[in-house]
Amino acid sequence: MLKVEKLDVYYGNIRALHEVSFEVNEGEIVTLIGANGAGKTTVLHTISGLVPARSGSVRFLDYDLIRLAPHKIVQLGLAQVPEGRRIFANLTVKENLEMGAYTRKDAKGIKDDYEQVFTRFPRLKERLNQMAGTLSGGEQQMLAIGRTLMSRPKLVLMDEPSMGLAPLLVSEIFDIIKEINAAGTTILLVEQNAQMALSIANRAYVLETGRVVLQGDAKTLADSEEVRKAYLGG
């Protein structure tokens, strides 16, 4: 579904990604793990069209995403849940969800998707007319995920969905990610909580200073001594 090949990205003269290659198959949860500054968010932003690549290719289904505008990428069925949630704090919950559907014109489909979001996140329905900035951190994360689902994506990029959340909420968010995947949406997950990410993923890639240094089955990597020492606290 997604094939990234030899992706090079620079910020000015600083090389952020070094020939990064990986793929995501339909129906999978694939996770990118690594320390802060490893390049995980840069990978997602390049796929989403927010950061330009110096060289390499990003193919989604039969489309070449390099140099495609971000809103065009969303229209193809690829959407991102950004790091830090990035909800529109001065808009209501309902208006935030409407923003998620801004590329769509199918009124009935949008209405159906509202109902699906409310079924998955009943708390959002209770707070429909509340300003999004007044929600708790967990509720804001649910809103960020719900807003992304309103674009009806085939592939969702999730950037640090557990960031800043209490352990109980982290568990709830990861259950939701599994549910979304089980309902037919493919997921590329960037997550600093490597243990949780590897527990729900099919496959994983380890990034270090902009390079893929390890890849494989998520359970195998979780059991690897090298990964345990570096990312799972021994």
mmCIF file of C-alpha atoms in Angstrom:
data_model
loop_
_atom_site.group_PDB
_atom_site.id
_atom_site.type_symbol
_atom_site.label_atom_id
_atom_site.label_comp_id
_atom_site.label_asym_id
_atom_site.label_seq_id
_atom_site.Cartn_x
_atom_site.Cartn_y
_atom_site.Cartn_z
ATOM 1 C CA MET A 1 0.000 0.000 0.000
ATOM 2 C CA LEU A 2 2.855 2.375 0.878
ATOM 3 C CA LYS A 3 6.408 2.039 -0.416
ATOM 4 C CA VAL A 4 9.124 4.453 0.656
ATOM 5 C CA GLU A 5 12.454 4.089 -1.144
ATOM 6 C CA LYS A 6 15.815 5.736 -0.479
ATOM 7 C CA LEU A 7 14.251 8.848 1.030
ATOM 8 C CA ASP A 8 16.688 11.698 1.647
ATOM 9 C CA VAL A 9 15.484 14.805 3.490
ATOM 10 C CA TYR A 10 17.485 17.870 4.501
ATOM 11 C CA TYR A 11 16.724 20.814 6.790
ATOM 12 C CA GLY A 12 19.038 23.416 5.272
ATOM 13 C CA ASN A 13 22.446 21.740 5.223
ATOM 14 C CA ILE A 14 21.526 19.157 7.863
ATOM 15 C CA ARG A 15 20.642 15.717 6.532
ATOM 16 C CA ALA A 16 17.643 14.448 8.504
ATOM 17 C CA LEU A 17 16.941 11.204 6.604
ATOM 18 C CA HIS A 18 19.559 8.954 4.966
ATOM 19 C CA GLU A 19 18.111 6.743 2.203
ATOM 20 C CA VAL A 20 15.204 5.548 4.363
ATOM 21 C CA SER A 21 13.296 2.628 2.823
ATOM 22 C CA PHE A 22 10.317 0.678 4.181
ATOM 23 C CA GLU A 23 6.871 -0.521 3.176
ATOM 24 C CA VAL A 24 3.400 -0.919 4.654
ATOM 25 C CA ASN A 25 1.047 -3.595 3.360
ATOM 26 C CA GLU A 26 -2.731 -3.262 3.314
ATOM 27 C CA GLY A 27 -4.329 -4.189 6.639
ATOM 28 C CA GLU A 28 -1.128 -3.952 8.691
ATOM 29 C CA ILE A 29 -0.069 -1.907 11.677
ATOM 30 C CA VAL A 30 3.561 -0.982 11.040
ATOM 31 C CA THR A 31 5.489 0.978 13.628
ATOM 32 C CA LEU A 32 8.572 3.195 13.394
ATOM 33 C CA ILE A 33 10.424 3.341 16.697
ATOM 34 C CA GLY A 34 13.540 5.216 17.752
ATOM 35 C CA ALA A 35 14.876 7.839 20.113
ATOM 36 C CA ASN A 36 13.972 11.540 19.991
ATOM 37 C CA GLY A 37 15.555 13.129 16.933
ATOM 38 C CA ALA A 38 15.821 9.833 15.024
ATOM 39 C CA GLY A 39 13.745 11.232 12.152
ATOM 40 C CA LYS A 40 10.404 9.514 12.790
ATOM 41 C CA THR A 41 8.231 12.632 12.498
ATOM 42 C CA THR A 42 10.223 13.806 9.466
ATOM 43 C CA VAL A 43 9.333 10.528 7.728
ATOM 44 C CA LEU A 44 5.607 11.107 8.355
ATOM 45 C CA HIS A 45 5.750 14.764 7.320
ATOM 46 C CA THR A 46 7.525 13.853 4.081
ATOM 47 C CA ILE A 47 4.922 11.183 3.259
ATOM 48 C CA SER A 48 2.150 13.732 4.009
ATOM 49 C CA GLY A 49 3.709 16.347 1.724
ATOM 50 C CA LEU A 50 4.533 18.759 4.558
ATOM 51 C CA VAL A 51 8.317 18.420 4.154
ATOM 52 C CA PRO A 52 10.004 18.175 0.722
ATOM 53 C CA ALA A 53 12.323 15.272 -0.082
ATOM 54 C CA ARG A 54 15.739 15.924 -1.652
ATOM 55 C CA SER A 55 15.600 12.513 -3.355
ATOM 56 C CA GLY A 56 13.910 9.117 -3.167
ATOM 57 C CA SER A 57 10.316 8.070 -3.766
ATOM 58 C CA VAL A 58 7.069 7.675 -1.838
ATOM 59 C CA ARG A 59 4.370 5.594 -3.533
ATOM 60 C CA PHE A 60 0.886 5.185 -2.072
ATOM 61 C CA LEU A 61 -1.284 2.684 -3.961
ATOM 62 C CA ASP A 62 -0.433 3.646 -7.574
ATOM 63 C CA TYR A 63 0.367 7.290 -6.835
ATOM 64 C CA ASP A 64 3.711 9.049 -6.541
ATOM 65 C CA LEU A 65 3.355 11.398 -3.552
ATOM 66 C CA ILE A 66 6.594 13.329 -4.016
ATOM 67 C CA ARG A 67 5.768 16.982 -4.827
ATOM 68 C CA LEU A 68 2.026 16.364 -4.392
ATOM 69 C CA ALA A 69 0.189 18.974 -2.283
ATOM 70 C CA PRO A 70 -0.861 17.784 1.215
ATOM 71 C CA HIS A 71 -4.607 18.213 0.554
ATOM 72 C CA LYS A 72 -4.291 16.125 -2.619
ATOM 73 C CA ILE A 73 -2.632 13.384 -0.584
ATOM 74 C CA VAL A 74 -5.562 13.445 1.876
ATOM 75 C CA GLN A 75 -7.964 13.118 -1.070
ATOM 76 C CA LEU A 76 -6.127 9.964 -2.186
ATOM 77 C CA GLY A 77 -6.920 8.358 1.186
ATOM 78 C CA LEU A 78 -3.850 9.031 3.330
ATOM 79 C CA ALA A 79 -4.245 11.176 6.456
ATOM 80 C CA GLN A 80 -2.211 11.987 9.547
ATOM 81 C CA VAL A 81 -2.939 12.282 13.265
ATOM 82 C CA PRO A 82 -0.252 14.858 14.140
ATOM 83 C CA GLU A 83 2.120 14.852 17.090
ATOM 84 C CA GLY A 84 0.767 16.968 19.934
ATOM 85 C CA ARG A 85 -2.811 16.542 18.602
ATOM 86 C CA ARG A 86 -2.910 19.949 16.885
ATOM 87 C CA ILE A 87 -6.654 20.336 17.284
ATOM 88 C CA PHE A 88 -8.260 23.712 16.520
ATOM 89 C CA ALA A 89 -8.583 24.944 20.115
ATOM 90 C CA ASN A 90 -10.920 27.866 19.311
ATOM 91 C CA LEU A 91 -13.360 25.719 17.329
ATOM 92 C CA THR A 92 -15.954 23.359 18.783
ATOM 93 C CA VAL A 93 -15.629 19.578 18.714
ATOM 94 C CA LYS A 94 -18.174 19.495 15.883
ATOM 95 C CA GLU A 95 -16.266 22.121 13.867
ATOM 96 C CA ASN A 96 -13.014 20.194 14.325
ATOM 97 C CA LEU A 97 -14.677 17.068 12.938
ATOM 98 C CA GLU A 98 -16.069 19.107 10.034
ATOM 99 C CA MET A 99 -12.512 20.233 9.250
ATOM 100 C CA GLY A 100 -11.537 16.576 8.943
ATOM 101 C CA ALA A 101 -14.078 16.130 6.143
ATOM 102 C CA TYR A 102 -13.147 19.329 4.248
ATOM 103 C CA THR A 103 -11.984 17.466 1.108
ATOM 104 C CA ARG A 104 -15.261 15.527 0.825
ATOM 105 C CA LYS A 105 -18.559 16.376 -0.865
ATOM 106 C CA ASP A 106 -20.635 13.242 -0.062
ATOM 107 C CA ALA A 107 -23.077 14.574 2.556
ATOM 108 C CA LYS A 108 -24.597 11.176 3.417
ATOM 109 C CA GLY A 109 -21.193 9.522 3.782
ATOM 110 C CA ILE A 110 -20.020 12.354 6.037
ATOM 111 C CA LYS A 111 -23.140 11.957 8.201
ATOM 112 C CA ASP A 112 -22.509 8.209 8.499
ATOM 113 C CA ASP A 113 -18.905 8.845 9.490
ATOM 114 C CA TYR A 114 -19.971 11.286 12.222
ATOM 115 C CA GLU A 115 -22.033 8.470 13.714
ATOM 116 C CA GLN A 116 -19.088 6.063 13.512
ATOM 117 C CA VAL A 117 -16.835 8.572 15.274
ATOM 118 C CA PHE A 118 -19.468 9.068 18.013
ATOM 119 C CA THR A 119 -19.861 5.294 18.416
ATOM 120 C CA ARG A 120 -16.107 4.937 18.857
ATOM 121 C CA PHE A 121 -15.758 8.110 20.994
ATOM 122 C CA PRO A 122 -19.015 8.677 22.914
ATOM 123 C CA ARG A 123 -17.310 11.414 24.976
ATOM 124 C CA LEU A 124 -16.966 13.540 21.840
ATOM 125 C CA LYS A 125 -20.720 13.353 21.248
ATOM 126 C CA GLU A 126 -21.325 14.546 24.815
ATOM 127 C CA ARG A 127 -19.022 17.538 24.172
ATOM 128 C CA LEU A 128 -20.089 18.309 20.617
ATOM 129 C CA ASN A 129 -20.544 22.073 21.088
ATOM 130 C CA GLN A 130 -17.704 22.516 23.589
ATOM 131 C CA MET A 131 -14.561 24.415 22.583
ATOM 132 C CA ALA A 132 -11.906 21.825 21.730
ATOM 133 C CA GLY A 133 -9.257 23.676 23.760
ATOM 134 C CA THR A 134 -11.201 22.972 26.959
ATOM 135 C CA LEU A 135 -11.095 19.179 26.512
ATOM 136 C CA SER A 136 -8.760 16.980 28.556
ATOM 137 C CA GLY A 137 -5.584 15.663 26.914
ATOM 138 C CA GLY A 138 -7.137 12.256 26.321
ATOM 139 C CA GLU A 139 -10.274 13.772 24.815
ATOM 140 C CA GLN A 140 -8.177 15.991 22.550
ATOM 141 C CA GLN A 141 -6.304 12.895 21.313
ATOM 142 C CA MET A 142 -9.633 11.198 20.611
ATOM 143 C CA LEU A 143 -10.743 14.299 18.717
ATOM 144 C CA ALA A 144 -7.519 14.348 16.681
ATOM 145 C CA ILE A 145 -8.098 10.699 15.713
ATOM 146 C CA GLY A 146 -11.800 11.300 15.022
ATOM 147 C CA ARG A 147 -10.999 14.334 12.861
ATOM 148 C CA THR A 148 -8.594 12.234 10.781
ATOM 149 C CA LEU A 149 -11.150 9.432 10.381
ATOM 150 C CA MET A 150 -13.615 11.983 8.957
ATOM 151 C CA SER A 151 -11.502 12.096 5.781
ATOM 152 C CA ARG A 152 -12.265 8.352 5.404
ATOM 153 C CA PRO A 153 -8.602 7.361 4.999
ATOM 154 C CA LYS A 154 -7.319 4.032 3.721
ATOM 155 C CA LEU A 155 -4.016 4.604 5.538
ATOM 156 C CA VAL A 156 -3.576 6.624 8.736
ATOM 157 C CA LEU A 157 -0.213 7.982 9.896
ATOM 158 C CA MET A 158 -0.194 8.359 13.689
ATOM 159 C CA ASP A 159 2.506 10.471 15.314
ATOM 160 C CA GLU A 160 3.081 9.850 19.043
ATOM 161 C CA PRO A 161 -0.581 9.228 19.999
ATOM 162 C CA SER A 162 0.367 8.411 23.616
ATOM 163 C CA MET A 163 2.360 11.607 24.213
ATOM 164 C CA GLY A 164 1.494 13.328 27.491
ATOM 165 C CA LEU A 165 -1.273 10.891 28.429
ATOM 166 C CA ALA A 166 -1.765 9.042 31.732
ATOM 167 C CA PRO A 167 -0.976 5.282 31.549
ATOM 168 C CA LEU A 168 -4.662 4.296 31.708
ATOM 169 C CA LEU A 169 -5.463 6.578 28.758
ATOM 170 C CA VAL A 170 -2.464 5.270 26.812
ATOM 171 C CA SER A 171 -3.937 1.778 27.065
ATOM 172 C CA GLU A 172 -7.329 3.091 25.906
ATOM 173 C CA ILE A 173 -5.821 4.914 22.901
ATOM 174 C CA PHE A 174 -3.911 1.790 21.836
ATOM 175 C CA ASP A 175 -7.118 -0.277 22.084
ATOM 176 C CA ILE A 176 -8.764 2.295 19.797
ATOM 177 C CA ILE A 177 -5.871 2.038 17.306
ATOM 178 C CA LYS A 178 -6.349 -1.756 17.209
ATOM 179 C CA GLU A 179 -10.108 -1.307 16.661
ATOM 180 C CA ILE A 180 -9.558 1.143 13.789
ATOM 181 C CA ASN A 181 -7.159 -1.311 12.170
ATOM 182 C CA ALA A 182 -9.542 -4.256 12.686
ATOM 183 C CA ALA A 183 -12.274 -2.216 10.950
ATOM 184 C CA GLY A 184 -10.115 -2.089 7.805
ATOM 185 C CA THR A 185 -7.806 0.919 8.091
ATOM 186 C CA THR A 186 -4.061 0.391 7.617
ATOM 187 C CA ILE A 187 -1.853 2.202 10.143
ATOM 188 C CA LEU A 188 1.703 3.534 10.173
ATOM 189 C CA LEU A 189 2.483 4.324 13.801
ATOM 190 C CA VAL A 190 5.312 6.491 15.139
ATOM 191 C CA GLU A 191 5.600 6.064 18.866
ATOM 192 C CA GLN A 192 8.183 6.616 21.607
ATOM 193 C CA ASN A 193 6.449 4.061 23.814
ATOM 194 C CA ALA A 194 8.184 1.252 21.920
ATOM 195 C CA GLN A 195 6.819 -1.484 24.155
ATOM 196 C CA MET A 196 3.182 -0.548 23.464
ATOM 197 C CA ALA A 197 3.848 0.043 19.770
ATOM 198 C CA LEU A 198 5.528 -3.352 19.295
ATOM 199 C CA SER A 199 2.720 -5.073 21.236
ATOM 200 C CA ILE A 200 0.090 -4.076 18.635
ATOM 201 C CA ALA A 201 2.154 -3.881 15.419
ATOM 202 C CA ASN A 202 2.641 -6.563 12.778
ATOM 203 C CA ARG A 203 6.058 -5.290 11.723
ATOM 204 C CA ALA A 204 8.499 -2.641 12.890
ATOM 205 C CA TYR A 205 11.407 -0.538 11.688
ATOM 206 C CA VAL A 206 13.976 1.011 14.040
ATOM 207 C CA LEU A 207 15.310 4.455 13.097
ATOM 208 C CA GLU A 208 18.594 5.852 14.390
ATOM 209 C CA THR A 209 19.854 9.284 13.315
ATOM 210 C CA GLY A 210 17.802 9.221 10.129
ATOM 211 C CA ARG A 211 18.642 5.651 9.096
ATOM 212 C CA VAL A 212 16.716 2.375 9.281
ATOM 213 C CA VAL A 213 19.019 0.149 11.364
ATOM 214 C CA LEU A 214 16.693 -2.774 12.156
ATOM 215 C CA GLN A 215 13.487 -4.172 10.720
ATOM 216 C CA GLY A 216 11.342 -7.238 11.127
ATOM 217 C CA ASP A 217 8.385 -8.871 12.785
ATOM 218 C CA ALA A 218 7.270 -6.753 15.764
ATOM 219 C CA LYS A 219 7.300 -9.636 18.247
ATOM 220 C CA THR A 220 10.784 -10.714 17.130
ATOM 221 C CA LEU A 221 12.092 -7.162 17.574
ATOM 222 C CA ALA A 222 10.400 -6.868 20.989
ATOM 223 C CA ASP A 223 12.262 -10.030 22.062
ATOM 224 C CA SER A 224 15.590 -8.838 20.614
ATOM 225 C CA GLU A 225 18.209 -8.055 23.253
ATOM 226 C CA GLU A 226 19.490 -5.096 21.205
ATOM 227 C CA VAL A 227 16.020 -3.506 21.008
ATOM 228 C CA ARG A 228 15.237 -4.286 24.653
ATOM 229 C CA LYS A 229 18.399 -2.563 25.863
ATOM 230 C CA ALA A 230 18.005 0.492 23.622
ATOM 231 C CA TYR A 231 14.243 1.103 23.711
ATOM 232 C CA LEU A 232 12.478 -1.118 26.242
ATOM 233 C CA GLY A 233 14.413 -0.306 29.392
ATOM 234 C CA GLY A 234 16.579 -3.448 29.422
#
